[in-house]
Short mmCIF file of C-alpha atoms in Angstrom, two decimals:
data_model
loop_
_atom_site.label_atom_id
_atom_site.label_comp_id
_atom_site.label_asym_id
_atom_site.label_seq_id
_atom_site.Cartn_x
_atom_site.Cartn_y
_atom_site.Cartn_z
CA UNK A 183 179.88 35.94 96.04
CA UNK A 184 179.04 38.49 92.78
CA UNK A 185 179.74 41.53 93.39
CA UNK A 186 177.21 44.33 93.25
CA UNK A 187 178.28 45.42 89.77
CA UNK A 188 178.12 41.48 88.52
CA UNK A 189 174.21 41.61 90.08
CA UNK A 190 173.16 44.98 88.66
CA UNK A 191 174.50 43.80 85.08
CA UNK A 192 172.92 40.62 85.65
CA UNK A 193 169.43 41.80 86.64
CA UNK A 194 169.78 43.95 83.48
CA UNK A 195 168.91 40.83 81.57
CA UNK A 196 165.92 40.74 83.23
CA UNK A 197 164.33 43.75 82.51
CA UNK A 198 162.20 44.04 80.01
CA UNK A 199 163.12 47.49 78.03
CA UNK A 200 166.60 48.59 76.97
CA UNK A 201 169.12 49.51 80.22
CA UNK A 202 172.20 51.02 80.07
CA UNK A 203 174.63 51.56 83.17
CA UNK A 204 177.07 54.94 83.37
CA UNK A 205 179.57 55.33 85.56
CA UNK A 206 180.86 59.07 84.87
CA UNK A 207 178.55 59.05 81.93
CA UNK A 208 180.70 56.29 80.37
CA UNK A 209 178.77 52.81 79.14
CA UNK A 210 179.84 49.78 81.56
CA UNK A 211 177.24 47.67 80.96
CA UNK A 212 173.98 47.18 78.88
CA UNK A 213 171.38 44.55 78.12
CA UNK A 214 170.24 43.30 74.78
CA UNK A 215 167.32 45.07 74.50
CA UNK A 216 169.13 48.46 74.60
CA UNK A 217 171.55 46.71 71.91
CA UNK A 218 168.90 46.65 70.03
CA UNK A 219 166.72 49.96 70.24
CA UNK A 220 170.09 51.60 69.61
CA UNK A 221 171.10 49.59 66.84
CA UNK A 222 174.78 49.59 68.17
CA UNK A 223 176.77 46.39 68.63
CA UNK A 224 178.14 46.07 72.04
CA UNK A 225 181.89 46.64 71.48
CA UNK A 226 181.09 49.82 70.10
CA UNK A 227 178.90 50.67 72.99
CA UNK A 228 181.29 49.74 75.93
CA UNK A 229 183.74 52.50 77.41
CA UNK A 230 181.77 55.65 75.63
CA UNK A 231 180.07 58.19 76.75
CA UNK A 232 176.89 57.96 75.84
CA UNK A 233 176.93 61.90 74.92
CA UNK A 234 179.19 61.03 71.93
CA UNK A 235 176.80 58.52 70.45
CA UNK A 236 173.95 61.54 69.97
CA UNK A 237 173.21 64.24 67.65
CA UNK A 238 175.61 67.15 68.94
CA UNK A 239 172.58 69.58 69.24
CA UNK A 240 171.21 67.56 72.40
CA UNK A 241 174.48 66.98 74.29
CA UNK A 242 173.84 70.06 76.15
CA UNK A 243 170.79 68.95 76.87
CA UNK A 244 171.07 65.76 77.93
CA UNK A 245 174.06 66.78 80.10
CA UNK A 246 172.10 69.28 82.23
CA UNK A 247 169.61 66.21 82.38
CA UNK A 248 172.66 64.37 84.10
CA UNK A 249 173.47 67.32 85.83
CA UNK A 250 170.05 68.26 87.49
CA UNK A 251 169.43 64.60 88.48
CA UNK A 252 168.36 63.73 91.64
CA UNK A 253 166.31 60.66 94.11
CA UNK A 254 163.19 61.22 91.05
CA UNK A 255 164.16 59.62 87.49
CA UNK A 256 164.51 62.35 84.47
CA UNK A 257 163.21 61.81 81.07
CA UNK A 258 164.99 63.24 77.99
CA UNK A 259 163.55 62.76 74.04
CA UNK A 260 166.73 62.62 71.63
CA UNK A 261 168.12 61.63 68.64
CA UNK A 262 171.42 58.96 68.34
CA UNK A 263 174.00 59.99 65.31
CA UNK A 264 173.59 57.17 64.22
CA UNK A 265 171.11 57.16 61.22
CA UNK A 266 169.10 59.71 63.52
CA UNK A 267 167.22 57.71 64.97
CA UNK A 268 164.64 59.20 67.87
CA UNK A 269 165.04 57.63 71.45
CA UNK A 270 164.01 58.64 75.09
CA UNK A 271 166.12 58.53 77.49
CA UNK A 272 164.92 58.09 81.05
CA UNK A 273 168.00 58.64 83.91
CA UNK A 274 167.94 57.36 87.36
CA UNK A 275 170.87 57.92 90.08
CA UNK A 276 171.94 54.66 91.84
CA UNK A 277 173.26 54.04 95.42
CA UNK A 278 176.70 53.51 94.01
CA UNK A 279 177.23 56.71 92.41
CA UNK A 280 176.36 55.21 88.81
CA UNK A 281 172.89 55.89 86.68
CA UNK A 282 170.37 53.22 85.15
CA UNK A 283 169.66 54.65 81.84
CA UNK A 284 165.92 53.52 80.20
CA UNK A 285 166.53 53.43 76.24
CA UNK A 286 163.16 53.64 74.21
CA UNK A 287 162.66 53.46 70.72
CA UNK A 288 160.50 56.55 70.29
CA UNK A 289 160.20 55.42 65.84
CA UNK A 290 156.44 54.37 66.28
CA UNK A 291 155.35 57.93 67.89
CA UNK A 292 157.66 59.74 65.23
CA UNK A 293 155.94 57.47 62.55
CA UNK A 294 152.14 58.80 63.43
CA UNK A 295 153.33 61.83 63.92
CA UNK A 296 154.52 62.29 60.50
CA UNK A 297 151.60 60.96 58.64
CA UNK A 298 149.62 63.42 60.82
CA UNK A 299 152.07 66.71 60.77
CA UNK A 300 152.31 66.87 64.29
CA UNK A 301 154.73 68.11 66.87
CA UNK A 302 156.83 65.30 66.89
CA UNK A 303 158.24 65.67 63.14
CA UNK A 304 157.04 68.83 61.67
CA UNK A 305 157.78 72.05 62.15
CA UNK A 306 155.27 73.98 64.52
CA UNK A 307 155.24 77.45 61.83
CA UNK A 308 155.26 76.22 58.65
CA UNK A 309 153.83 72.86 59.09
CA UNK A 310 156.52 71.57 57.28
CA UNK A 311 158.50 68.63 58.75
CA UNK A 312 161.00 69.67 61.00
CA UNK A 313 164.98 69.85 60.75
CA UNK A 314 165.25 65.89 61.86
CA UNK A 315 162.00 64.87 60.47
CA UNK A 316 163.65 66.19 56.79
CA UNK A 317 167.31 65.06 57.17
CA UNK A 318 165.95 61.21 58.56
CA UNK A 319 164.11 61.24 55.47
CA UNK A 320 167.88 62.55 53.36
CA UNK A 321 169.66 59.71 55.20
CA UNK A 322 167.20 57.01 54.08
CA UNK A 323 167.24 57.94 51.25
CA UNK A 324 171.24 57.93 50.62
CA UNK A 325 171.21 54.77 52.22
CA UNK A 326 168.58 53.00 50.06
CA UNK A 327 170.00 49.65 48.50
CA UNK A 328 167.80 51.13 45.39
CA UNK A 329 169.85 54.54 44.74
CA UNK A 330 167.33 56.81 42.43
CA UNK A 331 169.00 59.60 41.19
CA UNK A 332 168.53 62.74 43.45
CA UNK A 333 169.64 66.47 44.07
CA UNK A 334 169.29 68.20 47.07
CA UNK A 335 168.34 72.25 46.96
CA UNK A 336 168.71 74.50 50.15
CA UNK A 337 167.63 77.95 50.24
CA UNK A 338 167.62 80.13 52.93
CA UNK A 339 165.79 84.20 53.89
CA UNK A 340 169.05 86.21 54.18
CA UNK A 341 169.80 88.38 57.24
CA UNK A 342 166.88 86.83 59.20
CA UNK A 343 168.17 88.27 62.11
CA UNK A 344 168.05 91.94 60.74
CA UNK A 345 164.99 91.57 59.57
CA UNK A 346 163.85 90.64 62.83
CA UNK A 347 165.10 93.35 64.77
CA UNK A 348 164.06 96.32 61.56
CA UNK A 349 160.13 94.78 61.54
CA UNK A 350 160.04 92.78 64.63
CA UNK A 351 159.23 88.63 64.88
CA UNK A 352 155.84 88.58 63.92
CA UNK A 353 156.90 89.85 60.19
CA UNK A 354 159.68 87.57 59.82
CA UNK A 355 157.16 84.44 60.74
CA UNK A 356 155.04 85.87 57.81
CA UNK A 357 157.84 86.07 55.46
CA UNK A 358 158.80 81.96 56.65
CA UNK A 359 155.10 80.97 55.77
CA UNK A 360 155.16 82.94 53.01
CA UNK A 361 158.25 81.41 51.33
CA UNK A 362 156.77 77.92 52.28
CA UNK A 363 154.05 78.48 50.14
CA UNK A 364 156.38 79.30 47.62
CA UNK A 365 158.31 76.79 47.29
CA UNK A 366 155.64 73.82 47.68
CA UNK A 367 153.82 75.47 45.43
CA UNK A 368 156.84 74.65 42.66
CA UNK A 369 157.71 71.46 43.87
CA UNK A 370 156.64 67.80 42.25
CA UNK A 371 154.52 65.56 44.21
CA UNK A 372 157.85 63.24 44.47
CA UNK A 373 159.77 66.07 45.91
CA UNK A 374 159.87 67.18 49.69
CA UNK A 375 160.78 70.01 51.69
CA UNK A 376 161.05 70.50 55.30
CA UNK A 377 161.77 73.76 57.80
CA UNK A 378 165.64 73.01 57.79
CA UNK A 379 166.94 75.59 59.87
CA UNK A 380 165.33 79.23 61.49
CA UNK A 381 165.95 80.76 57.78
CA UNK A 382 166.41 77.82 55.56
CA UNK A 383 164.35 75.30 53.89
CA UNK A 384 165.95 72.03 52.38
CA UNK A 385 164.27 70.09 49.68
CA UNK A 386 165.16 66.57 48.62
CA UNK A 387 164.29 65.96 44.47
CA UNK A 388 164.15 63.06 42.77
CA UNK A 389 165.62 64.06 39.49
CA UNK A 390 168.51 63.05 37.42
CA UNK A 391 169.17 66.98 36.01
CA UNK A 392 172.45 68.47 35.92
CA UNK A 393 174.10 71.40 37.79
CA UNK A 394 173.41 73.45 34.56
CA UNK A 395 169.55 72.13 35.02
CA UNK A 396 169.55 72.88 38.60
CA UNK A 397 171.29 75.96 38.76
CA UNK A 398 168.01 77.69 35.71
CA UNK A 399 165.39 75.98 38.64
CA UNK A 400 167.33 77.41 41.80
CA UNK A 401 167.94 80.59 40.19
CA UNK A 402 164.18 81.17 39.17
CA UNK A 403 162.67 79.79 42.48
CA UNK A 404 165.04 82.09 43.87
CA UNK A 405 163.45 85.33 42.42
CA UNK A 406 160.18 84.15 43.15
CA UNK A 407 159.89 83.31 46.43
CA UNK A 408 161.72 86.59 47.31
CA UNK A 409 159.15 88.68 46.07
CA UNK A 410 158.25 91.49 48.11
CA UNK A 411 155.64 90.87 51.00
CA UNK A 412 152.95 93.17 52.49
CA UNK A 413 152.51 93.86 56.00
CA UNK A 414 150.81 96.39 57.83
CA UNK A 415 149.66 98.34 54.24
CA UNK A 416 154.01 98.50 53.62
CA UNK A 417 155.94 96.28 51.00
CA UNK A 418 158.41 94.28 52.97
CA UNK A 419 161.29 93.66 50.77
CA UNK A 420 164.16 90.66 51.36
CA UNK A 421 166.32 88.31 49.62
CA UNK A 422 167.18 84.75 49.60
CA UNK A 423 170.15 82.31 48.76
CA UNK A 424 169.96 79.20 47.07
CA UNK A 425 172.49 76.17 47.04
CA UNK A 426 172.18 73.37 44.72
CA UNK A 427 173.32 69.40 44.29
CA UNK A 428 173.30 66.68 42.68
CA UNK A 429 173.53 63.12 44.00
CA UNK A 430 174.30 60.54 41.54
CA UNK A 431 175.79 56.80 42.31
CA UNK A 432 178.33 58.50 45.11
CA UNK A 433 176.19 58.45 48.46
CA UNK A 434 178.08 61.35 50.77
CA UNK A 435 177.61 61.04 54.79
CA UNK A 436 174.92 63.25 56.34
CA UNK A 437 177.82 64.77 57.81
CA UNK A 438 179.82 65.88 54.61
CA UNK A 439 176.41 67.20 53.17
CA UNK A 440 175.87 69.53 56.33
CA UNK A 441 179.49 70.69 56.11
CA UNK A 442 179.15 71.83 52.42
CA UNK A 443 175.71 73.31 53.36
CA UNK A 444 177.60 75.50 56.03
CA UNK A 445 180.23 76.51 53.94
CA UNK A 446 178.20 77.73 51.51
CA UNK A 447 175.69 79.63 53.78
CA UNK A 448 178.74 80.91 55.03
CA UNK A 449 179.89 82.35 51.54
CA UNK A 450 176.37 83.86 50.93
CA UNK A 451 176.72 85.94 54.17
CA UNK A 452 180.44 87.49 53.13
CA UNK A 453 179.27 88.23 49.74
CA UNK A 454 175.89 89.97 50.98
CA UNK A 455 174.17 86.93 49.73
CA UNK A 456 171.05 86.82 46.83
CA UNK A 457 173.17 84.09 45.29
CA UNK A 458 172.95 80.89 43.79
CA UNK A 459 175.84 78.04 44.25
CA UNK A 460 176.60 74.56 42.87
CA UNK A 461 177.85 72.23 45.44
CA UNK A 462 180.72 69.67 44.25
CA UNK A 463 179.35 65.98 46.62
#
């Protein structure tokens, strides 16, 4: 007689949309269909957590998801580490102590969403597509089989935070439109630029210029989209940081890119920032 485990994983099979089974919020079983929408082959899939296969900024998420769980099914939008892609998740307790996990490819929503500029992909501010939206587009990029040359800019308001807390939130949201503007307004249709972080924008160029090149555009942009603001009848004054790269036949992870990014937004905040840096990828 099959046990109850050997039935579950077999009725898996069955069902129609991607299933995953987690016993301690480890994989133990999963049916084709979530092989699939996940785009992970099943020996990689078998014995993880399924926290460890998404973006680290919903783990928490997801695991109060887990935590809050009850007799009713919880639903959960996310994005897996690998090549970012957007899934729901959609958690169920069983009898036996283990959760039925629903795995939907969420790619179709996130497609109309960016050809419209909604919520989904762009940022709600700005208008600008959103931290995800903007490093999906970075990874398909790097992973083209075609590999145009590119360069990646970031640039980012300094002290964000202190400016918040000197002339309050709705000033700071004016200076982030503001420096939008800005920057589209220099960019070339080719080039794109999305709301990267609360203070940052990131903008991916299609251009084969040099760090010497780069550094003359990221140093003027710079000044200009720092220029003082008015608010309330008062010039609101405020600088802004500016790191630089090129990408030539060398494709770097996601992962190494956000690292240097850090570092260097790191180094702009102990040397009181208004900078410009080169990044070495």
């Amino acid at each position: 007689m099959p046990s109850d485990f050997d039935a579950l994983t077999d009725l898996l099979d069955l069902v129609p949309i991607g299933c995953l089974v987690l016993d301690d919020g480890v994989i133990v079983a999963s049916n084709e269909q979530a092989l699939a929408t996940m785009a992970i082959p099943r020996d990689r899939l078998m014995g993880v957590p399924l926290a460890e296969l998404l973006v680290p900024e919903f783990e928490e998420a997801y695991l109060e998801m887990l935590g809050a769980l009850g007799a009713e099914p919880a639903s959960l939008a996310v994005r897996l580490a690998a090549g970012l892609a957007p899934i729901e998740l959609s958690a169920r307790s069983l009898p036996s102590g283990q959760m039925i996990v629903a795995v939907r490819s969420m790619a179709t929503e996130h497609h109309y969403s960016a050809q419209s500029g909604g919520a989904l992909t762009h940022d709600l501010v700005t208008g600008l597509p959103d931290h995800f939206h903007v490093l999906s587009q970075l990874h398909q990029r790097l992973s083209a089989p075609k590999r145009l040359p590119m360069a990646i800019m970031c640039l980012w308001v300094d002290d964000l935070s202190q400016l918040k807390e000197l002339h309050g939130h709705r000033a700071v949201e004016r200076i982030i439109k503001e420096v939008s503007g800005r920057i589209q307004n220099k960019l070339r249709a080719p080039d794109m630029i999305g709301r990267f972080e609360e203070a940052g924008f990131l903008v991916l160029m299609t251009t084969d210029s040099q760090a010497e090149q780069l550094t003359e555009v990221a140093e003027r942009l710079r000044d200009e989209v720092a220029f003082p603001i008015e608010i309330d009848g008062k010039l609101l004054s405020f600088t802004a940081s500016v790191v630089v790269a090129s990408i030539a036949h060398h494709r770097p992870s996601i992962e190494r890119i956000l690292a240097l990014l850090e570092a260097a937004a790191n180094r702009a905040v102990v040397s009181g920032g208004n900078r410009t840096d080169v990044l070495a990828i």
